[in-house]
PDB file of C-alpha atoms in Angstrom:
ATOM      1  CA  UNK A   1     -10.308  15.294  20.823  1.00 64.00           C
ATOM      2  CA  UNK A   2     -10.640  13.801  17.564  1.00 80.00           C
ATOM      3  CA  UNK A   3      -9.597  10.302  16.167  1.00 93.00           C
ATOM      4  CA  UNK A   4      -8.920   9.769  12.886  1.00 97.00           C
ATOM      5  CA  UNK A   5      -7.918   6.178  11.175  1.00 97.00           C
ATOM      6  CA  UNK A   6      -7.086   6.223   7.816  1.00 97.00           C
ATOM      7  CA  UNK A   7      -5.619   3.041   5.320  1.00 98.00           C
ATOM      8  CA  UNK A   8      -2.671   4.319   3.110  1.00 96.00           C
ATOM      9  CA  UNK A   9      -0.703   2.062   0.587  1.00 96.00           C
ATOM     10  CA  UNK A  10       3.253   2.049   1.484  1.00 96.00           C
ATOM     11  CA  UNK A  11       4.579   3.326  -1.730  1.00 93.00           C
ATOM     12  CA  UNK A  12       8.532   4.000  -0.981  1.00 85.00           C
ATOM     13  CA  UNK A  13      10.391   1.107  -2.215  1.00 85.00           C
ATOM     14  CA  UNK A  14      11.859   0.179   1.128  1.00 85.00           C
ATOM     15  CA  UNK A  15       8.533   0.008   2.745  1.00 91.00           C
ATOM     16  CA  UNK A  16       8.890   1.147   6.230  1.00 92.00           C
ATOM     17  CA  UNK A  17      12.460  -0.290   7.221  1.00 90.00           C
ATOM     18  CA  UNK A  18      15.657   1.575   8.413  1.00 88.00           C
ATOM     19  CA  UNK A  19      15.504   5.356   6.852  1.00 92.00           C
ATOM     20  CA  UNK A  20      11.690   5.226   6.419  1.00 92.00           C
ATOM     21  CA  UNK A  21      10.897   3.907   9.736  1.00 95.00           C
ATOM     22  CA  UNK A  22      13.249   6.320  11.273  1.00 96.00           C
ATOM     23  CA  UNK A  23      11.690   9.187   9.509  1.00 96.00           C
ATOM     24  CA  UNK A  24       7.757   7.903  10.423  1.00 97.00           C
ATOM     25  CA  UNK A  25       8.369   7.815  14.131  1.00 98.00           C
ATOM     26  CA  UNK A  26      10.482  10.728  14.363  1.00 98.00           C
ATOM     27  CA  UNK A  27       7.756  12.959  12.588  1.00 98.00           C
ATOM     28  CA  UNK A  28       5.318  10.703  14.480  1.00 99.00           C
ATOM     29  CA  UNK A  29       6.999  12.226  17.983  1.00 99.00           C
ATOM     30  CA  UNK A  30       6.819  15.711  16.872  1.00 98.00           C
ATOM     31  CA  UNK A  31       2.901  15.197  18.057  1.00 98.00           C
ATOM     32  CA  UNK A  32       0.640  15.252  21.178  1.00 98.00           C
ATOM     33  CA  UNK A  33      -1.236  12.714  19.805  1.00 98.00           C
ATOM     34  CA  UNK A  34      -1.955   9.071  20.103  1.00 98.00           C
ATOM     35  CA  UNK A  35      -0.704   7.202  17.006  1.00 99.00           C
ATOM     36  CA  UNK A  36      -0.584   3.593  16.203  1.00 99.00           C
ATOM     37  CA  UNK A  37       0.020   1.822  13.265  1.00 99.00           C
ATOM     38  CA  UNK A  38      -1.748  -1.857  12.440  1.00 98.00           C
ATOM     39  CA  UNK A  39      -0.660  -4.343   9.485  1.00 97.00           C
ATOM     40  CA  UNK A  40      -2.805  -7.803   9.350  1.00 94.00           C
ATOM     41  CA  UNK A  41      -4.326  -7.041  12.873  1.00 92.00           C
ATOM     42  CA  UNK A  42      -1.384  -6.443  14.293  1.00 97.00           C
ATOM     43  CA  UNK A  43      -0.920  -2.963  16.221  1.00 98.00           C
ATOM     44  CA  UNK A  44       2.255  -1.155  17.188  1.00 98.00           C
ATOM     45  CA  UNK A  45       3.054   2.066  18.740  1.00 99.00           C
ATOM     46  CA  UNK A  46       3.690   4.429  15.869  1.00 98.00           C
ATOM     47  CA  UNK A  47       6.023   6.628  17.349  1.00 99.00           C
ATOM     48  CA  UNK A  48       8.022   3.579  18.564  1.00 98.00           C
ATOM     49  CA  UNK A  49      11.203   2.771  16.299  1.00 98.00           C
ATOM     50  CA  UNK A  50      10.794  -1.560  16.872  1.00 97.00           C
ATOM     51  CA  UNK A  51       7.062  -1.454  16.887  1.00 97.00           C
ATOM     52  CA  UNK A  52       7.518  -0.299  13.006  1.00 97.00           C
ATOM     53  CA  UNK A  53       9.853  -2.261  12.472  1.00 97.00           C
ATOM     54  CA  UNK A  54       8.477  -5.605  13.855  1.00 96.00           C
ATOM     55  CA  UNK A  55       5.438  -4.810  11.380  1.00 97.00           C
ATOM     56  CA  UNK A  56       7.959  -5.546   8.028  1.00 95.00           C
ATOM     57  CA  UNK A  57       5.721  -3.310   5.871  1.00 96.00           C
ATOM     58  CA  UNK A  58       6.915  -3.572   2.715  1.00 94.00           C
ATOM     59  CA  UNK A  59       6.772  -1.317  -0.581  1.00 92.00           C
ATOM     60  CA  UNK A  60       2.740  -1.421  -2.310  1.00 95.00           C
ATOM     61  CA  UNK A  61       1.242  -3.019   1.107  1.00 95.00           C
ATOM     62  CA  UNK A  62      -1.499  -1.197   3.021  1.00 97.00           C
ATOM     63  CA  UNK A  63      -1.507  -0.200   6.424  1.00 98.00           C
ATOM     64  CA  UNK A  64      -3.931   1.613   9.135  1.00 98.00           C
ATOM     65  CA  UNK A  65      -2.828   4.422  10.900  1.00 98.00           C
ATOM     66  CA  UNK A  66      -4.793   5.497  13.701  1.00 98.00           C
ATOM     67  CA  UNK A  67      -4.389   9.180  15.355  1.00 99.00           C
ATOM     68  CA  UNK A  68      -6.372  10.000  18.309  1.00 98.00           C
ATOM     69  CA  UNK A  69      -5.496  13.517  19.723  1.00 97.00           C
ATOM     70  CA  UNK A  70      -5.897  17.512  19.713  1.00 96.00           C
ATOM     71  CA  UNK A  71      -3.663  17.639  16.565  1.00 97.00           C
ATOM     72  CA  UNK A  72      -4.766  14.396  14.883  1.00 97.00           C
ATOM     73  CA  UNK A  73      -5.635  16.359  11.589  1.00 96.00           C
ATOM     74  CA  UNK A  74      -2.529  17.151  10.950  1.00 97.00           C
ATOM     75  CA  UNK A  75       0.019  14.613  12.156  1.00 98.00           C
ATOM     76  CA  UNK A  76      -1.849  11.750   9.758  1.00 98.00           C
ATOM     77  CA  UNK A  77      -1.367  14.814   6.679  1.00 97.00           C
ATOM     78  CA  UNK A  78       2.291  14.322   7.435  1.00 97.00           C
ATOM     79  CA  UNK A  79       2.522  10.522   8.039  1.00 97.00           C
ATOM     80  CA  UNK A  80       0.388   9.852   5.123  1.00 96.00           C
ATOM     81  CA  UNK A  81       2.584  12.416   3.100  1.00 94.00           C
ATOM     82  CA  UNK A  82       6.089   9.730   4.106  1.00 92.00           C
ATOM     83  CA  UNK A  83       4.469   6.672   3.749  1.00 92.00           C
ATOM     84  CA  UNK A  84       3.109   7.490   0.601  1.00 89.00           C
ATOM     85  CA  UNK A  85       5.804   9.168  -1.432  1.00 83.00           C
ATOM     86  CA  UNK A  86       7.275   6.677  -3.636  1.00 73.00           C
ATOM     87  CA  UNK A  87      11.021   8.460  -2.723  1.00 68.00           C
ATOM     88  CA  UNK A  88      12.357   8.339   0.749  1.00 60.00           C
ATOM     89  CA  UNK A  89      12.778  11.452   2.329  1.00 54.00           C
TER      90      UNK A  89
END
């Protein structure tokens, strides 16, 4: 199974709170995979809705997402594809 971490830049101006944190995790759970997300060495469960949340990632900060899974590949395309978009979804 391949894992995959990647850093990506939060671009959406809410960073991930409310909508944007909703969205992440429930794209996140449409995956076999393992996924966390980490923000100043701190790691959370990505597909849980208070782990993202308790990171306060905010608009222009970086974070790590790590996938680890047999569809890794493409559930970081679409994570990376809400985090980064500067409009929410």
């Amino acid at each position: 199974m391949p894992r995959i971490k990647k850093q990506i830049m939060v671009k959406n101006k809410q960073g991930l709170h409310a909508r944007p944190a909703a969205l992440f995790v429930q794209v996140a759970n449409k995956f076999d995979s393992r996924i966390t997300v980490s923000r100043n060495h701190e790691e959370v469960n990505g597909k849980s809705i208070m782990g993202i949340l308790m990171l306060g990632v905010e608009a222009n900060t970086p974070i790590m997402i790590e996938v680890d899974g047999p569809d890794a590949q493409r559930a970081l395309s679409e994570l990376e594809n809400i985090v980064s978009s500067e409009k929410e979804k």
